[in-house]
Amino acid sequence: MNGELKAGDALPSMRALAQSIRISVITTKRAYEELERDGFIESFTGKGSFVKGQNTELLREEYLRQTEELMAQACDKAHKAGATAQELHDMLDILFNED
């Protein structure tokens, strides 16, 4: 989404990635499979895995939809805790600005 990776960019092999970040090859394989299933990468036997072109506007819409769903859950929990809208807003400001 931020343009760091472009469509067609090659990803490191599963084995190389696993070694570089010191995790299991099985974990890396599972992550690549999930990325492929979700349409973010495409893999070709003998060639490797590559970033797949995305409809960024559609992807953004989906992220915003998921965010709204999570925020609804957070509001529900905040209501149950007796939190005010201002307290919830303050929490969001803190969390959003941590990056």
Tab-separated table of N, CA, C and O in Angstrom:
chain	number	residue	atom	x	y	z
A	1	MET	N	0.816	-1.196	0.000
A	1	MET	CA	0.000	0.000	0.000
A	1	MET	C	0.861	1.262	0.000
A	1	MET	O	0.474	2.242	-0.597
A	2	ASN	N	1.999	1.224	0.679
A	2	ASN	CA	2.822	2.426	0.758
A	2	ASN	C	3.790	2.549	-0.415
A	2	ASN	O	4.572	3.476	-0.468
A	3	GLY	N	3.752	1.596	-1.344
A	3	GLY	CA	4.582	1.676	-2.535
A	3	GLY	C	5.998	1.179	-2.359
A	3	GLY	O	6.809	1.274	-3.271
A	4	GLU	N	6.310	0.642	-1.195
A	4	GLU	CA	7.668	0.145	-0.951
A	4	GLU	C	8.003	-1.011	-1.884
A	4	GLU	O	9.123	-1.133	-2.360
A	5	LEU	N	7.011	-1.872	-2.120
A	5	LEU	CA	7.199	-2.983	-3.055
A	5	LEU	C	6.333	-2.732	-4.287
A	5	LEU	O	5.197	-2.295	-4.167
A	6	LYS	N	6.877	-3.013	-5.442
A	6	LYS	CA	6.159	-2.813	-6.699
A	6	LYS	C	5.731	-4.164	-7.266
A	6	LYS	O	6.361	-5.196	-6.991
A	7	ALA	N	4.683	-4.151	-8.064
A	7	ALA	CA	4.235	-5.367	-8.731
A	7	ALA	C	5.397	-5.957	-9.522
A	7	ALA	O	6.123	-5.239	-10.218
A	8	GLY	N	5.599	-7.253	-9.358
A	8	GLY	CA	6.678	-7.935	-10.057
A	8	GLY	C	7.971	-8.044	-9.277
A	8	GLY	O	8.878	-8.777	-9.676
A	9	ASP	N	8.100	-7.318	-8.173
A	9	ASP	CA	9.309	-7.428	-7.347
A	9	ASP	C	9.438	-8.856	-6.831
A	9	ASP	O	8.464	-9.451	-6.377
A	10	ALA	N	10.641	-9.398	-6.911
A	10	ALA	CA	10.894	-10.758	-6.421
A	10	ALA	C	11.026	-10.740	-4.905
A	10	ALA	O	11.616	-9.830	-4.324
A	11	LEU	N	10.468	-11.757	-4.277
A	11	LEU	CA	10.613	-11.939	-2.836
A	11	LEU	C	11.760	-12.907	-2.586
A	11	LEU	O	12.081	-13.731	-3.449
A	12	PRO	N	12.370	-12.843	-1.420
A	12	PRO	CA	13.434	-13.814	-1.124
A	12	PRO	C	12.850	-15.223	-1.080
A	12	PRO	O	11.663	-15.404	-0.821
A	13	SER	N	13.691	-16.200	-1.334
A	13	SER	CA	13.216	-17.577	-1.234
A	13	SER	C	12.770	-17.834	0.195
A	13	SER	O	13.213	-17.170	1.128
A	14	MET	N	11.896	-18.819	0.352
A	14	MET	CA	11.394	-19.150	1.691
A	14	MET	C	12.544	-19.507	2.619
A	14	MET	O	12.592	-19.078	3.772
A	15	ARG	N	13.473	-20.281	2.110
A	15	ARG	CA	14.612	-20.717	2.919
A	15	ARG	C	15.503	-19.529	3.311
A	15	ARG	O	15.898	-19.387	4.467
A	16	ALA	N	15.776	-18.645	2.349
A	16	ALA	CA	16.629	-17.482	2.635
A	16	ALA	C	15.956	-16.553	3.646
A	16	ALA	O	16.610	-16.052	4.563
A	17	LEU	N	14.655	-16.345	3.493
A	17	LEU	CA	13.937	-15.486	4.430
A	17	LEU	C	13.941	-16.104	5.829
A	17	LEU	O	14.191	-15.417	6.812
A	18	ALA	N	13.675	-17.403	5.895
A	18	ALA	CA	13.656	-18.090	7.189
A	18	ALA	C	15.013	-17.955	7.887
A	18	ALA	O	15.073	-17.679	9.093
A	19	GLN	N	16.090	-18.119	7.140
A	19	GLN	CA	17.426	-18.002	7.730
A	19	GLN	C	17.712	-16.572	8.170
A	19	GLN	O	18.260	-16.346	9.242
A	20	SER	N	17.307	-15.592	7.362
A	20	SER	CA	17.646	-14.201	7.675
A	20	SER	C	16.905	-13.676	8.907
A	20	SER	O	17.430	-12.833	9.629
A	21	ILE	N	15.701	-14.178	9.137
A	21	ILE	CA	14.959	-13.701	10.318
A	21	ILE	C	14.849	-14.768	11.403
A	21	ILE	O	14.121	-14.603	12.374
A	22	ARG	N	15.578	-15.861	11.192
A	22	ARG	CA	15.714	-16.940	12.181
A	22	ARG	C	14.376	-17.526	12.628
A	22	ARG	O	14.055	-17.554	13.817
A	23	ILE	N	13.600	-17.958	11.624
A	23	ILE	CA	12.355	-18.671	11.906
A	23	ILE	C	12.336	-19.949	11.087
A	23	ILE	O	13.160	-20.148	10.198
A	24	SER	N	11.387	-20.782	11.370
A	24	SER	CA	11.254	-22.057	10.674
A	24	SER	C	10.860	-21.850	9.212
A	24	SER	O	10.083	-20.961	8.878
A	25	VAL	N	11.385	-22.693	8.340
A	25	VAL	CA	10.991	-22.671	6.937
A	25	VAL	C	9.504	-22.977	6.806
A	25	VAL	O	8.811	-22.416	5.958
A	26	ILE	N	8.990	-23.813	7.697
A	26	ILE	CA	7.565	-24.148	7.678
A	26	ILE	C	6.724	-22.896	7.944
A	26	ILE	O	5.709	-22.665	7.291
A	27	THR	N	7.153	-22.071	8.872
A	27	THR	CA	6.448	-20.826	9.176
A	27	THR	C	6.487	-19.895	7.973
A	27	THR	O	5.474	-19.286	7.614
A	28	THR	N	7.640	-19.793	7.342
A	28	THR	CA	7.781	-18.950	6.156
A	28	THR	C	6.892	-19.461	5.034
A	28	THR	O	6.215	-18.684	4.363
A	29	LYS	N	6.868	-20.767	4.845
A	29	LYS	CA	6.030	-21.367	3.804
A	29	LYS	C	4.566	-21.043	4.051
A	29	LYS	O	3.840	-20.663	3.132
A	30	ARG	N	4.143	-21.154	5.293
A	30	ARG	CA	2.749	-20.847	5.648
A	30	ARG	C	2.434	-19.379	5.355
A	30	ARG	O	1.376	-19.050	4.827
A	31	ALA	N	3.360	-18.491	5.683
A	31	ALA	CA	3.144	-17.062	5.433
A	31	ALA	C	3.034	-16.785	3.938
A	31	ALA	O	2.143	-16.054	3.495
A	32	TYR	N	3.910	-17.383	3.132
A	32	TYR	CA	3.855	-17.189	1.690
A	32	TYR	C	2.542	-17.739	1.130
A	32	TYR	O	1.936	-17.133	0.252
A	33	GLU	N	2.103	-18.886	1.641
A	33	GLU	CA	0.844	-19.465	1.183
A	33	GLU	C	-0.334	-18.551	1.497
A	33	GLU	O	-1.236	-18.375	0.672
A	34	GLU	N	-0.321	-17.950	2.686
A	34	GLU	CA	-1.399	-17.026	3.056
A	34	GLU	C	-1.364	-15.771	2.199
A	34	GLU	O	-2.408	-15.276	1.768
A	35	LEU	N	-0.179	-15.252	1.937
A	35	LEU	CA	-0.056	-14.076	1.074
A	35	LEU	C	-0.555	-14.377	-0.341
A	35	LEU	O	-1.206	-13.545	-0.961
A	36	GLU	N	-0.257	-15.585	-0.812
A	36	GLU	CA	-0.727	-15.970	-2.141
A	36	GLU	C	-2.246	-16.153	-2.152
A	36	GLU	O	-2.930	-15.681	-3.052
A	37	ARG	N	-2.764	-16.808	-1.116
A	37	ARG	CA	-4.206	-17.013	-1.010
A	37	ARG	C	-4.955	-15.685	-0.970
A	37	ARG	O	-6.016	-15.525	-1.562
A	38	ASP	N	-4.376	-14.697	-0.277
A	38	ASP	CA	-5.023	-13.396	-0.146
A	38	ASP	C	-4.764	-12.482	-1.347
A	38	ASP	O	-5.234	-11.341	-1.372
A	39	GLY	N	-4.013	-12.979	-2.332
A	39	GLY	CA	-3.812	-12.236	-3.567
A	39	GLY	C	-2.712	-11.200	-3.555
A	39	GLY	O	-2.655	-10.343	-4.438
A	40	PHE	N	-1.796	-11.274	-2.588
A	40	PHE	CA	-0.720	-10.288	-2.516
A	40	PHE	C	0.521	-10.707	-3.294
A	40	PHE	O	1.302	-9.863	-3.720
A	41	ILE	N	0.731	-12.016	-3.406
A	41	ILE	CA	1.894	-12.507	-4.159
A	41	ILE	C	1.449	-13.624	-5.093
A	41	ILE	O	0.352	-14.167	-4.946
A	42	GLU	N	2.314	-13.928	-6.035
A	42	GLU	CA	2.106	-15.097	-6.884
A	42	GLU	C	3.416	-15.854	-6.956
A	42	GLU	O	4.488	-15.261	-6.971
A	43	SER	N	3.310	-17.183	-6.931
A	43	SER	CA	4.504	-18.029	-6.907
A	43	SER	C	4.526	-18.905	-8.142
A	43	SER	O	3.483	-19.370	-8.612
A	44	PHE	N	5.730	-19.117	-8.657
A	44	PHE	CA	5.935	-19.943	-9.829
A	44	PHE	C	7.017	-20.968	-9.519
A	44	PHE	O	8.109	-20.595	-9.075
A	45	THR	N	6.698	-22.232	-9.744
A	45	THR	CA	7.645	-23.304	-9.471
A	45	THR	C	8.936	-23.066	-10.246
A	45	THR	O	8.908	-22.837	-11.451
A	46	GLY	N	10.044	-23.101	-9.534
A	46	GLY	CA	11.351	-22.931	-10.153
A	46	GLY	C	11.758	-21.486	-10.370
A	46	GLY	O	12.902	-21.214	-10.701
A	47	LYS	N	10.839	-20.548	-10.221
A	47	LYS	CA	11.160	-19.129	-10.427
A	47	LYS	C	11.119	-18.327	-9.139
A	47	LYS	O	11.852	-17.367	-8.976
A	48	GLY	N	10.205	-18.694	-8.244
A	48	GLY	CA	10.102	-17.975	-6.978
A	48	GLY	C	8.764	-17.295	-6.805
A	48	GLY	O	7.802	-17.558	-7.521
A	49	SER	N	8.733	-16.378	-5.840
A	49	SER	CA	7.506	-15.647	-5.511
A	49	SER	C	7.701	-14.171	-5.811
A	49	SER	O	8.788	-13.621	-5.607
A	50	PHE	N	6.620	-13.536	-6.268
A	50	PHE	CA	6.690	-12.157	-6.717
A	50	PHE	C	5.485	-11.376	-6.204
A	50	PHE	O	4.400	-11.933	-6.024
A	51	VAL	N	5.687	-10.075	-6.006
A	51	VAL	CA	4.601	-9.199	-5.589
A	51	VAL	C	3.597	-9.119	-6.736
A	51	VAL	O	3.966	-8.916	-7.893
A	52	LYS	N	2.339	-9.302	-6.386
A	52	LYS	CA	1.280	-9.269	-7.390
A	52	LYS	C	0.712	-7.849	-7.458
A	52	LYS	O	0.602	-7.166	-6.441
A	53	GLY	N	0.376	-7.410	-8.655
A	53	GLY	CA	-0.235	-6.088	-8.829
A	53	GLY	C	-1.554	-6.019	-8.065
A	53	GLY	O	-2.303	-6.982	-8.023
A	54	GLN	N	-1.829	-4.887	-7.458
A	54	GLN	CA	-3.021	-4.724	-6.631
A	54	GLN	C	-3.852	-3.548	-7.110
A	54	GLN	O	-3.328	-2.565	-7.622
A	55	ASN	N	-5.144	-3.672	-6.905
A	55	ASN	CA	-6.030	-2.540	-7.052
A	55	ASN	C	-5.987	-1.829	-5.708
A	55	ASN	O	-6.688	-2.210	-4.773
A	56	THR	N	-5.138	-0.819	-5.581
A	56	THR	CA	-4.891	-0.202	-4.277
A	56	THR	C	-6.141	0.441	-3.698
A	56	THR	O	-6.316	0.459	-2.483
A	57	GLU	N	-7.008	0.978	-4.542
A	57	GLU	CA	-8.230	1.602	-4.028
A	57	GLU	C	-9.152	0.551	-3.411
A	57	GLU	O	-9.723	0.756	-2.344
A	58	LEU	N	-9.262	-0.604	-4.070
A	58	LEU	CA	-10.086	-1.692	-3.543
A	58	LEU	C	-9.482	-2.228	-2.247
A	58	LEU	O	-10.196	-2.492	-1.276
A	59	LEU	N	-8.169	-2.373	-2.223
A	59	LEU	CA	-7.473	-2.847	-1.032
A	59	LEU	C	-7.654	-1.862	0.124
A	59	LEU	O	-7.936	-2.260	1.259
A	60	ARG	N	-7.552	-0.583	-0.157
A	60	ARG	CA	-7.746	0.449	0.863
A	60	ARG	C	-9.160	0.372	1.432
A	60	ARG	O	-9.361	0.452	2.648
A	61	GLU	N	-10.149	0.226	0.563
A	61	GLU	CA	-11.543	0.104	0.999
A	61	GLU	C	-11.725	-1.077	1.938
A	61	GLU	O	-12.422	-0.976	2.940
A	62	GLU	N	-11.092	-2.205	1.601
A	62	GLU	CA	-11.202	-3.398	2.444
A	62	GLU	C	-10.554	-3.157	3.803
A	62	GLU	O	-11.101	-3.534	4.839
A	63	TYR	N	-9.384	-2.519	3.822
A	63	TYR	CA	-8.726	-2.207	5.091
A	63	TYR	C	-9.596	-1.279	5.941
A	63	TYR	O	-9.710	-1.451	7.150
A	64	LEU	N	-10.207	-0.280	5.298
A	64	LEU	CA	-11.072	0.633	6.041
A	64	LEU	C	-12.307	-0.085	6.574
A	64	LEU	O	-12.752	0.184	7.692
A	65	ARG	N	-12.865	-1.015	5.810
A	65	ARG	CA	-14.018	-1.792	6.258
A	65	ARG	C	-13.645	-2.613	7.488
A	65	ARG	O	-14.367	-2.632	8.478
A	66	GLN	N	-12.481	-3.260	7.438
A	66	GLN	CA	-12.019	-4.059	8.567
A	66	GLN	C	-11.744	-3.169	9.780
A	66	GLN	O	-12.044	-3.543	10.921
A	67	THR	N	-11.185	-1.990	9.546
A	67	THR	CA	-10.913	-1.051	10.631
A	67	THR	C	-12.207	-0.617	11.302
A	67	THR	O	-12.298	-0.564	12.535
A	68	GLU	N	-13.214	-0.318	10.490
A	68	GLU	CA	-14.509	0.088	11.040
A	68	GLU	C	-15.112	-1.026	11.901
A	68	GLU	O	-15.658	-0.767	12.977
A	69	GLU	N	-14.982	-2.247	11.443
A	69	GLU	CA	-15.490	-3.400	12.199
A	69	GLU	C	-14.779	-3.517	13.554
A	69	GLU	O	-15.420	-3.715	14.589
A	70	LEU	N	-13.461	-3.372	13.543
A	70	LEU	CA	-12.697	-3.451	14.788
A	70	LEU	C	-13.015	-2.283	15.717
A	70	LEU	O	-13.097	-2.448	16.941
A	71	MET	N	-13.228	-1.106	15.137
A	71	MET	CA	-13.568	0.055	15.954
A	71	MET	C	-14.945	-0.117	16.594
A	71	MET	O	-15.157	0.314	17.736
A	72	ALA	N	-15.882	-0.748	15.889
A	72	ALA	CA	-17.203	-1.019	16.461
A	72	ALA	C	-17.062	-1.942	17.672
A	72	ALA	O	-17.719	-1.736	18.700
A	73	GLN	N	-16.178	-2.942	17.554
A	73	GLN	CA	-15.932	-3.844	18.685
A	73	GLN	C	-15.301	-3.077	19.849
A	73	GLN	O	-15.663	-3.287	21.015
A	74	ALA	N	-14.374	-2.176	19.542
A	74	ALA	CA	-13.723	-1.382	20.582
A	74	ALA	C	-14.736	-0.462	21.271
A	74	ALA	O	-14.714	-0.320	22.499
A	75	CYS	N	-15.634	0.123	20.491
A	75	CYS	CA	-16.662	0.991	21.080
A	75	CYS	C	-17.574	0.191	21.991
A	75	CYS	O	-17.951	0.664	23.078
A	76	ASP	N	-17.934	-1.008	21.585
A	76	ASP	CA	-18.785	-1.865	22.406
A	76	ASP	C	-18.108	-2.162	23.742
A	76	ASP	O	-18.715	-2.040	24.803
A	77	LYS	N	-16.829	-2.513	23.700
A	77	LYS	CA	-16.088	-2.799	24.929
A	77	LYS	C	-15.949	-1.539	25.797
A	77	LYS	O	-16.048	-1.604	27.017
A	78	ALA	N	-15.722	-0.406	25.150
A	78	ALA	CA	-15.599	0.850	25.885
A	78	ALA	C	-16.908	1.192	26.592
A	78	ALA	O	-16.901	1.634	27.744
A	79	HIS	N	-18.033	0.989	25.911
A	79	HIS	CA	-19.345	1.221	26.537
A	79	HIS	C	-19.505	0.328	27.758
A	79	HIS	O	-19.961	0.787	28.813
A	80	LYS	N	-19.140	-0.943	27.622
A	80	LYS	CA	-19.260	-1.891	28.736
A	80	LYS	C	-18.383	-1.487	29.916
A	80	LYS	O	-18.716	-1.757	31.063
A	81	ALA	N	-17.249	-0.854	29.618
A	81	ALA	CA	-16.327	-0.418	30.669
A	81	ALA	C	-16.717	0.946	31.244
A	81	ALA	O	-16.104	1.416	32.200
A	82	GLY	N	-17.722	1.566	30.625
A	82	GLY	CA	-18.139	2.883	31.090
A	82	GLY	C	-17.242	4.012	30.633
A	82	GLY	O	-17.247	5.100	31.224
A	83	ALA	N	-16.464	3.774	29.607
A	83	ALA	CA	-15.559	4.801	29.087
A	83	ALA	C	-16.346	5.842	28.296
A	83	ALA	O	-17.360	5.532	27.670
A	84	THR	N	-15.858	7.063	28.318
A	84	THR	CA	-16.489	8.128	27.534
A	84	THR	C	-15.912	8.136	26.121
A	84	THR	O	-14.846	7.560	25.870
A	85	ALA	N	-16.613	8.828	25.239
A	85	ALA	CA	-16.125	8.967	23.865
A	85	ALA	C	-14.769	9.673	23.858
A	85	ALA	O	-13.889	9.335	23.069
A	86	GLN	N	-14.595	10.638	24.759
A	86	GLN	CA	-13.329	11.368	24.829
A	86	GLN	C	-12.186	10.446	25.260
A	86	GLN	O	-11.087	10.515	24.717
A	87	GLU	N	-12.446	9.572	26.231
A	87	GLU	CA	-11.417	8.613	26.658
A	87	GLU	C	-11.033	7.690	25.512
A	87	GLU	O	-9.851	7.409	25.296
A	88	LEU	N	-12.037	7.236	24.782
A	88	LEU	CA	-11.777	6.365	23.629
A	88	LEU	C	-10.981	7.116	22.567
A	88	LEU	O	-10.034	6.585	21.991
A	89	HIS	N	-11.347	8.359	22.336
A	89	HIS	CA	-10.635	9.189	21.358
A	89	HIS	C	-9.186	9.398	21.787
A	89	HIS	O	-8.269	9.315	20.961
A	90	ASP	N	-8.971	9.647	23.071
A	90	ASP	CA	-7.610	9.831	23.590
A	90	ASP	C	-6.775	8.564	23.380
A	90	ASP	O	-5.607	8.635	22.981
A	91	MET	N	-7.389	7.401	23.647
A	91	MET	CA	-6.679	6.127	23.419
A	91	MET	C	-6.301	5.976	21.956
A	91	MET	O	-5.173	5.583	21.626
A	92	LEU	N	-7.238	6.300	21.090
A	92	LEU	CA	-6.983	6.179	19.644
A	92	LEU	C	-5.850	7.102	19.215
A	92	LEU	O	-4.977	6.702	18.448
A	93	ASP	N	-5.867	8.346	19.722
A	93	ASP	CA	-4.792	9.284	19.394
A	93	ASP	C	-3.432	8.729	19.806
A	93	ASP	O	-2.465	8.812	19.058
A	94	ILE	N	-3.360	8.167	21.005
A	94	ILE	CA	-2.099	7.619	21.500
A	94	ILE	C	-1.654	6.442	20.636
A	94	ILE	O	-0.503	6.375	20.191
A	95	LEU	N	-2.569	5.520	20.371
A	95	LEU	CA	-2.221	4.327	19.578
A	95	LEU	C	-1.867	4.692	18.143
A	95	LEU	O	-0.926	4.143	17.566
A	96	PHE	N	-2.609	5.601	17.559
A	96	PHE	CA	-2.395	5.969	16.151
A	96	PHE	C	-1.057	6.679	15.966
A	96	PHE	O	-0.405	6.508	14.953
A	97	ASN	N	-0.655	7.436	16.958
A	97	ASN	CA	0.584	8.229	16.845
A	97	ASN	C	1.814	7.509	17.356
A	97	ASN	O	2.891	8.071	17.366
A	98	GLU	N	1.675	6.224	17.782
A	98	GLU	CA	2.843	5.459	18.245
A	98	GLU	C	3.826	5.180	17.128
A	98	GLU	O	4.981	4.958	17.369
A	99	ASP	N	3.340	5.127	15.893
A	99	ASP	CA	4.234	4.822	14.762
A	99	ASP	C	5.163	5.984	14.555
A	99	ASP	O	6.221	5.982	14.192
